[in-house]
Amino acid sequence: MARMFPLPHSLLRRWPGQQAHCFTALSNQPALEAAVADLKQQLRAAGQRGPADLALVFCSTAYATDLQRLLPLLRDAIPSRNWIGCAGGGVVGTDSGGQPHELEHQPGISVSLFELPGSELQLFHLEAGGLPDLDGPSQQWVDWVGAQPEDAHSMLLFIDPGCPAINDLISGLDYAYPQAAKVGGIAGQHNASHGSLLLNDRVVEGAVGCLISGAWRIEPVVAQGCRPIGPVFEVEKAERNVVQRLSDGHNQGTPVACLQAILEGLNPQERELVRHSLFLGVAKSSFQLSSSDTPDDSAFLVRNLIGVDPRTGSVAVGERLRVGQRVQFQLRDANASRQEQRQLLSLQRRRQPEPLAALLFACLGRGEGLYGQPDGDVNACRELFAQVPVAGAFCNGEIGPVAGATHLHGYTASWGFLVPNTPPAVSDMPSGATAS
């Protein structure tokens, strides 16, 4: 299941005599050797010959016991200068007919080879633990990573599920590489005695990444899959991650009381969703408010509600909160996810209609469990990007930026579109959008 995707001719003129390519292959052979042979055959049939600049590899955790043999086998069969990837709870890849698929609950290996003229790639591996001080100079983080930030504008980042202090790690990488858009995810869990990350010929723990500079960059799109209900509240009283009082203008109440007031205006279907698909959107201090003083829906981080105290009306949230922060209840369902994702991908298409490839890091809670049918997220992409190859993985947490800072998300589709590193013309930008 392989196909070659050359860069559209309208973009090729940037590099006379050089052409960017993306070759993809996808195999669901259960035996590792058979899967590697399948991938090799597909890539050769697609026209791949010389060594690629970068190989992205995503495999399902069904191969966990054989994971340490995967990269040596692939490197012997397929030429590439750099290899990076991870195991996931599922795999995203593009078949020989050019159709992307989401392989859930079955073996799967996705390989994407990129030839990127004019780009510089810096791969790195970070050992778990021993993070530099977030209050110290950013150079300490740069020295720890070992990749230089000059002119770097994009970063692929994969983190082992056993890595400690994941949020601090992501914040530190933002601190050291603030100009680099970061996209990736938390790898899949398994019972084998090694990690879930792939780097050149090794399986490692901690975190791995690829810093990109030069002619190509990654544009992120983060679709959180929820829609707001009720007004935007302000936190009046909170202790760590427990919210005790909210206010809406001159009205104050417990979170439970505020939610009960919202329920009165919902239809029966929405009330049913509240029982099992209710979340809280949390705004950060760095988020910009519009002239109407109403936050943009996309400027909320969607967080789990992890507990309710019926005695006090307080709720526990999967995020520390502080007094003065703005929050809004959110519902998650298939329709909300489709609508939000289509809107965000439509904006991306207006910015860059011809990406070389799209990378998808989706929550394990999406897929068929959310949409009731396979390939829900990749089909949404193909409705707007008819030829783009898609690759990626189902993750235990998704990494992507919201309102200028990188965050760890849940129930999210974190996209990265590989595009030429030239900002779009102002006249091409959608109303209210800004170039990343």
XYZ file of C-alpha atoms in Angstrom:
436
model
C 0.000 0.000 0.000
C 2.395 2.725 -1.163
C 2.307 5.823 -3.260
C 4.676 8.636 -4.234
C 3.398 12.168 -3.703
C 5.501 14.774 -5.560
C 5.201 18.388 -4.575
C 2.611 20.264 -6.680
C 4.208 22.067 -9.649
C 3.087 25.464 -8.402
C 5.525 25.048 -5.482
C 8.339 23.193 -7.262
C 9.709 26.347 -8.873
C 11.308 27.370 -5.575
C 14.124 24.838 -6.056
C 15.191 24.563 -9.726
C 16.495 21.071 -10.396
C 15.345 19.789 -6.999
C 12.034 18.188 -6.199
C 10.506 17.377 -2.821
C 8.802 14.015 -2.451
C 6.811 12.056 0.067
C 6.699 8.262 -0.361
C 4.317 6.330 1.873
C 3.686 2.696 2.729
C 1.229 0.967 5.059
C 1.208 -2.701 6.067
C -1.012 -4.733 8.360
C 0.950 -7.973 8.072
C 1.021 -9.544 11.572
C 4.554 -10.997 11.245
C 7.297 -8.362 11.494
C 9.502 -9.717 8.684
C 6.516 -9.988 6.357
C 5.438 -6.430 7.202
C 8.922 -5.026 6.478
C 9.094 -6.910 3.163
C 5.640 -5.564 2.310
C 6.702 -1.997 3.093
C 9.877 -2.321 1.031
C 7.985 -3.647 -1.973
C 5.401 -0.873 -1.783
C 8.001 1.889 -1.588
C 10.012 0.446 -4.484
C 6.860 0.160 -6.591
C 6.090 3.808 -5.835
C 9.465 4.869 -7.275
C 11.555 5.364 -4.136
C 15.222 4.677 -4.915
C 17.851 6.837 -3.229
C 18.109 7.603 0.491
C 15.427 9.852 1.937
C 16.215 12.766 4.216
C 13.751 11.595 6.889
C 11.809 8.416 7.584
C 8.828 8.585 9.926
C 7.807 5.216 11.377
C 4.657 4.485 13.357
C 3.742 0.976 14.439
C 0.995 -0.442 16.603
C 1.826 -1.866 20.022
C 0.862 -5.273 18.602
C 4.559 -5.427 17.594
C 5.814 -4.474 21.081
C 7.745 -7.695 21.722
C 9.495 -7.338 18.335
C 9.971 -3.588 18.512
C 13.749 -3.744 19.018
C 14.107 -5.591 15.708
C 11.949 -3.191 13.715
C 14.370 -0.363 12.906
C 17.357 -2.595 12.033
C 15.121 -4.513 9.627
C 13.706 -1.347 8.092
C 17.129 0.295 7.751
C 18.468 -2.760 5.924
C 15.525 -2.714 3.543
C 14.802 0.997 3.026
C 17.386 3.800 2.584
C 17.034 6.929 4.720
C 19.482 9.211 6.525
C 17.300 9.784 9.582
C 14.704 7.605 11.320
C 12.256 8.634 14.015
C 8.844 7.520 15.260
C 7.001 5.634 17.961
C 4.644 2.815 18.792
C 1.004 3.784 19.209
C -2.339 2.348 20.145
C -3.166 2.526 16.443
C -1.526 3.620 13.212
C -2.366 6.171 10.509
C -0.994 5.673 7.005
C -1.712 6.020 3.285
C -2.242 3.033 0.991
C -1.091 2.362 -2.579
C -4.206 3.981 -3.998
C -3.484 7.211 -2.162
C -6.213 6.658 0.430
C -5.358 7.282 4.092
C -6.515 4.852 6.775
C -6.683 4.620 10.541
C -5.722 1.097 11.657
C -7.165 0.509 15.131
C -7.066 -2.656 17.255
C -4.913 -4.505 14.709
C -1.270 -4.771 13.642
C -0.070 -1.902 11.488
C 3.157 -0.199 10.407
C 3.248 3.124 8.571
C 6.448 4.408 6.910
C 6.728 7.832 5.274
C 9.905 8.867 3.467
C 10.579 12.554 2.863
C 13.001 14.178 0.449
C 13.185 17.806 1.585
C 15.649 19.899 -0.431
C 16.841 22.963 1.422
C 15.944 21.709 4.908
C 18.119 20.901 7.912
C 17.043 18.200 10.364
C 18.393 17.785 13.902
C 17.336 14.586 15.712
C 17.646 14.385 19.485
C 17.009 11.995 22.374
C 16.223 13.183 25.915
C 16.723 10.838 28.850
C 13.819 10.608 31.292
C 14.271 12.666 34.459
C 16.811 15.329 35.385
C 15.152 18.234 33.588
C 16.958 21.592 33.620
C 15.474 24.327 35.792
C 12.586 26.195 34.170
C 13.663 29.257 36.174
C 17.240 29.074 34.870
C 18.594 30.340 31.550
C 17.108 28.816 28.408
C 20.613 27.926 27.217
C 20.658 25.128 29.798
C 17.745 23.522 27.967
C 19.398 24.046 24.565
C 22.605 22.422 25.844
C 20.600 19.511 27.303
C 18.730 18.901 24.047
C 21.852 19.375 21.926
C 20.001 20.916 18.968
C 20.642 24.508 17.999
C 17.604 26.822 17.896
C 18.868 29.215 15.220
C 16.401 29.322 12.302
C 14.524 26.268 13.652
C 10.824 26.755 13.071
C 9.276 23.288 13.629
C 9.638 20.325 15.956
C 8.301 16.789 15.907
C 8.137 15.467 19.467
C 7.343 11.978 20.772
C 7.378 11.123 24.478
C 7.404 7.716 26.147
C 4.350 7.141 28.393
C 6.661 6.338 31.325
C 8.494 9.658 31.085
C 8.090 11.762 34.272
C 7.157 15.472 34.339
C 5.814 15.519 30.776
C 4.198 18.945 31.104
C 7.443 20.432 32.463
C 9.347 18.852 29.578
C 7.012 20.410 27.026
C 7.215 23.800 28.773
C 11.008 23.586 28.802
C 11.167 22.900 25.091
C 8.901 25.906 24.507
C 11.303 27.914 26.674
C 14.370 26.819 24.694
C 12.793 26.834 21.226
C 9.958 29.408 21.419
C 9.808 29.967 17.666
C 9.410 26.266 16.817
C 5.868 24.942 16.306
C 5.691 21.593 18.121
C 3.505 18.658 17.096
C 3.516 15.051 18.297
C 2.168 12.796 20.996
C 2.641 10.386 23.874
C 3.524 6.927 22.570
C 1.504 3.785 23.244
C 1.812 1.665 26.374
C 2.809 -1.997 26.282
C 4.079 -4.746 28.596
C 7.506 -5.279 27.035
C 10.616 -4.318 29.003
C 11.718 -1.501 26.669
C 10.411 1.910 25.669
C 8.034 2.929 22.887
C 10.180 5.438 20.965
C 12.109 4.827 17.738
C 15.304 6.694 16.856
C 17.622 5.587 14.047
C 18.401 1.956 14.993
C 17.292 2.028 18.637
C 14.233 1.737 20.870
C 14.503 4.323 23.657
C 12.592 5.864 26.560
C 12.284 9.519 27.583
C 11.597 11.689 24.545
C 12.782 11.943 20.944
C 12.393 14.792 18.522
C 13.318 16.282 15.184
C 14.038 19.999 14.905
C 13.435 21.347 11.400
C 14.844 24.479 9.784
C 15.247 25.740 6.249
C 12.920 25.318 3.293
C 10.167 23.251 4.959
C 8.115 23.740 8.095
C 5.212 22.189 9.983
C 2.007 24.171 10.412
C -0.012 22.844 13.383
C -3.786 22.499 13.603
C -5.243 21.382 16.951
C -8.860 20.159 16.919
C -10.062 19.495 20.463
C -13.386 17.985 19.460
C -15.676 19.874 21.835
C -18.242 22.657 21.685
C -19.004 25.132 24.465
C -22.251 25.265 26.425
C -23.344 28.079 28.680
C -21.540 31.333 29.452
C -17.869 31.986 30.089
C -17.313 31.961 33.854
C -14.591 33.433 36.037
C -13.029 31.373 38.815
C -13.765 33.058 42.149
C -12.374 30.372 44.450
C -10.100 27.433 43.714
C -7.551 25.239 45.471
C -5.041 23.538 43.201
C -7.224 21.643 40.701
C -10.503 21.942 42.648
C -12.883 24.714 41.563
C -15.174 25.866 44.383
C -16.886 29.051 43.136
C -17.621 30.553 39.719
C -19.085 33.883 38.668
C -20.986 35.075 35.612
C -21.209 38.840 35.816
C -22.821 39.648 39.160
C -23.992 36.068 39.746
C -21.922 33.605 41.751
C -22.372 29.940 42.572
C -20.736 26.579 42.872
C -19.721 24.849 39.632
C -22.505 22.297 40.140
C -25.098 25.055 40.599
C -23.823 26.849 37.492
C -24.061 23.630 35.496
C -27.594 22.973 36.724
C -28.621 26.395 35.411
C -27.079 25.552 32.025
C -28.941 22.228 31.899
C -32.285 24.030 31.876
C -31.522 25.417 28.412
C -30.268 22.166 26.840
C -32.240 19.721 24.737
C -32.636 16.057 25.823
C -29.737 14.865 23.636
C -27.401 17.460 25.114
C -28.466 16.589 28.647
C -27.592 12.957 27.938
C -24.154 14.033 26.713
C -23.595 15.925 29.968
C -23.792 12.592 31.807
C -20.737 11.103 30.084
C -19.124 13.667 27.743
C -18.760 16.823 29.836
C -15.459 18.706 30.013
C -14.193 22.091 31.130
C -12.485 24.571 28.839
C -9.730 26.469 30.655
C -8.315 29.760 29.376
C -4.717 30.726 30.094
C -3.437 34.176 31.048
C -1.607 34.461 27.725
C -4.794 34.057 25.698
C -5.907 37.173 23.888
C -9.512 38.306 24.172
C -11.340 39.845 21.254
C -12.678 43.372 21.202
C -15.990 42.042 22.494
C -14.131 40.639 25.542
C -15.276 37.140 24.612
C -12.584 34.456 24.270
C -12.315 32.589 20.996
C -13.573 29.010 21.449
C -10.254 27.663 20.181
C -8.402 29.571 22.935
C -9.654 27.165 25.607
C -7.775 24.073 26.661
C -10.283 21.265 27.087
C -9.659 19.401 30.342
C -11.269 16.391 32.035
C -13.693 16.771 34.921
C -12.323 14.113 37.259
C -14.588 14.416 40.275
C -17.580 16.135 41.867
C -18.228 16.823 45.546
C -22.050 16.814 45.831
C -21.784 18.124 49.376
C -20.023 21.387 48.420
C -20.808 21.608 44.699
C -17.075 21.730 43.842
C -15.508 19.987 40.862
C -12.004 18.588 40.368
C -10.396 19.328 37.001
C -7.413 17.800 35.213
C -5.568 21.121 35.417
C -4.502 23.482 38.173
C -6.658 26.598 38.248
C -6.362 29.987 39.861
C -8.694 32.797 40.850
C -9.550 35.060 37.902
C -9.120 32.388 35.251
C -11.896 32.024 32.677
C -13.581 28.681 32.132
C -16.467 27.314 30.093
C -18.218 23.941 30.142
C -17.778 21.879 26.981
C -19.551 18.894 25.379
C -17.801 16.308 23.239
C -19.588 14.359 20.522
C -19.021 13.223 16.958
C -20.912 16.136 15.386
C -19.030 18.734 17.420
C -15.739 17.097 16.506
C -16.583 17.008 12.798
C -17.723 20.612 12.714
C -14.758 22.002 14.639
C -12.231 19.982 12.657
C -13.744 20.958 9.310
C -13.652 24.624 10.274
C -10.005 24.460 11.350
C -8.895 22.426 8.347
C -10.746 24.819 6.043
C -8.750 27.700 7.500
C -5.560 25.719 6.988
C -6.486 25.042 3.359
C -6.958 28.766 2.763
C -3.505 29.398 4.197
C -1.689 26.549 2.401
C -3.829 24.582 -0.083
C -1.015 22.268 -1.261
C 0.873 20.640 1.646
C 3.401 17.930 0.905
C 2.005 15.743 3.717
C -0.196 15.802 6.805
C 0.711 14.198 10.132
C -2.069 13.175 12.526
C -1.676 12.410 16.227
C -5.110 11.434 17.491
C -6.399 10.444 20.907
C -7.231 6.792 21.492
C -10.720 8.037 22.413
C -11.367 9.220 18.860
C -11.499 6.881 15.864
C -14.403 4.443 15.620
C -15.243 4.959 19.290
C -16.126 8.594 18.585
C -17.398 8.498 15.004
C -18.960 5.032 14.878
C -17.040 4.223 11.683
C -13.373 3.972 10.638
C -11.181 6.732 9.175
C -13.228 9.600 10.607
C -10.370 12.092 11.040
C -8.424 11.227 7.886
C -11.577 11.394 5.770
C -12.228 14.898 7.106
C -8.755 15.866 5.941
C -9.226 14.321 2.495
C -12.463 16.240 1.941
C -10.364 19.412 1.873
C -6.935 18.126 0.794
C -7.775 15.656 -1.970
C -4.250 14.362 -2.642
C -2.307 14.840 0.573
C -0.771 11.697 2.122
C -1.498 11.284 5.844
C 0.563 9.443 8.462
C 0.639 9.294 12.252
C -0.493 7.394 15.306
C -3.142 7.075 17.992
C -1.605 8.490 21.167
C -2.024 8.541 24.950
C -1.937 12.328 24.813
C -1.498 14.735 21.927
C 1.024 17.577 21.681
C 0.230 20.816 19.894
C 0.022 24.583 20.364
C -2.987 26.587 21.491
C -2.792 30.386 21.560
C 0.980 30.557 21.331
C 2.028 27.868 23.821
C 2.446 24.113 23.444
C 0.209 21.871 25.561
C -0.548 18.238 26.224
C -4.113 17.482 25.140
C -6.665 14.701 25.427
C -9.450 13.611 23.022
C -7.739 15.797 20.430
C -6.589 15.522 16.826
C -3.228 17.287 16.614
C -2.329 17.847 12.953
C 0.931 18.953 11.395
C 0.987 20.046 7.739
C 4.363 19.977 5.989
C 4.529 23.081 3.805
C 7.151 25.329 2.158
C 8.673 27.751 4.619
C 7.252 30.920 3.128
C 4.543 32.897 4.921
C 1.261 33.220 3.020
C 0.385 36.546 1.477
C -1.764 38.800 3.650
C -4.482 38.765 0.976
C -4.638 34.960 1.220
C -5.256 34.913 4.951
C -8.765 34.204 6.262
C -10.477 36.938 8.225
C -9.248 36.985 11.815
C -6.425 34.469 11.156
C -2.736 35.064 11.762
C 0.241 33.371 10.161
C 1.943 30.851 12.425
